[in-house]
Amino acid sequence: MVSGGPSRSPESHNLVTSNPPFVSSASQITDNEAALANEEDVLCAQNETKGYGTHQCKQFRKEIFESHPQFALSMASDYAHIADRKNYIEANLKLLSIDQRLNVGGFNFSCSKSELKSKAQDLADHNRRIAAKISDPDSSLAQCSKLPREFGLALPDESTVHAMINRLCCVRWWKRKMFGLQRQILEGVARDIGMVHHHSSAYSSVNSQLDRADQRQATQTYLENSYLVNDQLQTFSLKELYEKSVSNPYIRRSELMVRIKGFEIVADRLGDIGEFYTITCPSRMHARFKKTGRCNPKYDGTTPREAQIYLNTLWSRVRSKLSRDGIPHYGFRVSEPNHDGTPHWHLLMFMPPEFKAAFRRIVKKYALEDSPNEKGARKSRFKAVAIDKDKGSAAGYIAKYIAKNIDGSHIEEDLYGNDSTKAANSIDTWSSVWGIRQFQQIGGPSVTVWRELRRIANSDDLTETCRGSLIGDAALHAGASDFAAFVMVMGGPHMRRTDQPIKILYVQPEFVDKETGEFIEEGLTRYGDIAPAKIKGLLLDGVEFITRLTRWHIFQHGEPVGNREGERVAGHCPPRAPWTCINNCTHENL
């Protein structure tokens, strides 16, 4: 039984997991049990706030608590805190703003997954009827675009009007957009009412973490039951390929460390120095105080995604200034959350020693352009540490941040005493919900070329073809995980991408048979626009080296597959569209 009343602390409210309806399998409870838990939370929330306001206020709060039961307890704690600090009118206004944020386009986003799926189906069906009724494509698109605008969704920006209309009439498109919108709305509200901070749940809310766990489980099930089959009927499960790709956290972490160490070796050879920078956001973007977890009065509602855009813009201005001043640099960037989900950046940068002072001055200047005079800005907004080789390697400076943000390996606890594995899962949830890219290489050669060379490094046919060429040398270095040698073969860390000797060969799939004039299904997307170009091989001085010789088709478990001529072996299910871009797989047969 969950106790209610003013004696219950806000911290204990934040720690309660009320089995929210949008997390279906996290607690493995029945619908009746979930409904009972929600009713109990609503009653506790009413008891928590019963001493505030008028009878109309109580009815107003009750309706909102019942509309969003998974947030009822935390909303009640937030309400009581505001009413005590200010007055119940301010608390009512905050509660109303939360209700309005959760109701977008006349739809309550604190609903179950099944309800959201039904809504997506209704929206797709509505646009489908419009498209069938209006023959003029431009007019049809204008009418179909009204619904996504009501929800604040970005319109599809495709090559043809017909492809855009097809997306707006597709239930899969609507599901993807609506579920993504729901995740951000719910997590944004959870963050603003005190469910995301290190006294409650660091980095991301418990509800979103459970939802993310469901996503990962669904992905694992799909991978285990899906297979790739080539023209010779060689078969590999997607799970097997996943485990060999950078989607696997262990391989992802290992590859990042290989590349970081490679840059460090290159820097030593060139006489460059290493610098470790931390850039944080202004106070107005932070929802909660670190020490107490209390609401930051300066907080202006900036979401983690908006804060990440701020940091991206800041760095683009830094990069432009460095380019104008002719300051060479290369390195890595890690974006990670503070305890309340606000992102900050760690950068490991290498540069010639004579540019150290200018580099620091430029980054600090742009980091302090927003709210430069606020308390603590000059101390915490930008921090710079020179890499001291006597104390450790440059890779060692950033290793813990890489591990913390991927799988928590080799560290026991995070900054707040949380188990490293749980912290990594929470950060993964944060990155997924807000669409934040955690790691980025700055400067240096193409990572796509590096991965393509690693993929084919053990191919005997390619080695014979390229023996003695620059591609052959680069492939040997890539196969040996020698990123430093690969960087130098590609012209060094400062070589412009357009001037690097080895490039990726992209091929646009044919979408029209030139002899018959018929559309080729493989060259079109499911929405009828031209499929994007795919990797076919490598380019060296204008000479093409084809590295993807085999055609692959994806099948579900138990689905009949085709033979070498593409004919059906059994059953009546034809092969699906081919997959030519295996995700960085290094298996020797691929």
Short mmCIF file of N, CA and C in Angstrom, two decimals, residues 22 107-113 116 177-187 211:
data_model
loop_
_atom_site.label_atom_id
_atom_site.label_comp_id
_atom_site.label_asym_id
_atom_site.label_seq_id
_atom_site.Cartn_x
_atom_site.Cartn_y
_atom_site.Cartn_z
N PHE A 22 1.67 3.02 -20.81
CA PHE A 22 2.44 3.00 -22.04
C PHE A 22 3.67 2.11 -21.92
N PHE A 107 -5.58 15.12 -28.52
CA PHE A 107 -5.35 13.72 -28.17
C PHE A 107 -4.48 13.63 -26.93
N ASN A 108 -4.86 12.75 -26.01
CA ASN A 108 -4.13 12.55 -24.76
C ASN A 108 -2.97 11.59 -24.99
N PHE A 109 -1.73 12.09 -24.94
CA PHE A 109 -0.57 11.25 -25.22
C PHE A 109 -0.13 10.39 -24.03
N SER A 110 -0.76 10.55 -22.89
CA SER A 110 -0.46 9.63 -21.79
C SER A 110 -1.40 8.44 -21.86
N CYS A 111 -1.52 7.90 -23.04
CA CYS A 111 -2.43 6.78 -23.32
C CYS A 111 -1.63 5.50 -23.45
N SER A 112 -2.31 4.40 -23.67
CA SER A 112 -1.64 3.12 -23.86
C SER A 112 -1.11 3.01 -25.29
N LYS A 113 -0.25 2.02 -25.49
CA LYS A 113 0.30 1.80 -26.84
C LYS A 113 -0.80 1.41 -27.82
N LEU A 116 -2.63 4.44 -28.93
CA LEU A 116 -1.84 5.25 -29.86
C LEU A 116 -1.79 4.60 -31.24
N LYS A 177 6.02 8.24 -36.21
CA LYS A 177 6.02 9.64 -35.78
C LYS A 177 5.30 9.82 -34.45
N MET A 178 4.17 9.17 -34.27
CA MET A 178 3.37 9.36 -33.06
C MET A 178 4.05 8.74 -31.84
N PHE A 179 4.67 7.58 -32.01
CA PHE A 179 5.37 6.98 -30.89
C PHE A 179 6.60 7.80 -30.50
N GLY A 180 7.30 8.34 -31.49
CA GLY A 180 8.43 9.20 -31.18
C GLY A 180 7.99 10.46 -30.46
N LEU A 181 6.87 11.04 -30.91
CA LEU A 181 6.35 12.23 -30.26
C LEU A 181 5.90 11.93 -28.84
N GLN A 182 5.25 10.78 -28.65
CA GLN A 182 4.80 10.40 -27.32
C GLN A 182 5.97 10.25 -26.36
N ARG A 183 7.03 9.61 -26.80
CA ARG A 183 8.19 9.39 -25.93
C ARG A 183 8.77 10.73 -25.47
N GLN A 184 8.86 11.69 -26.38
CA GLN A 184 9.45 12.98 -26.01
C GLN A 184 8.50 13.80 -25.12
N ILE A 185 7.21 13.74 -25.40
CA ILE A 185 6.26 14.48 -24.57
C ILE A 185 6.27 13.92 -23.15
N LEU A 186 6.17 12.60 -23.02
CA LEU A 186 6.11 11.99 -21.69
C LEU A 186 7.41 12.19 -20.92
N GLU A 187 8.54 12.05 -21.59
CA GLU A 187 9.82 12.22 -20.90
C GLU A 187 10.03 13.69 -20.55
N ASP A 211 10.10 1.36 -20.96
CA ASP A 211 9.64 1.36 -22.34
C ASP A 211 10.78 1.02 -23.29
#
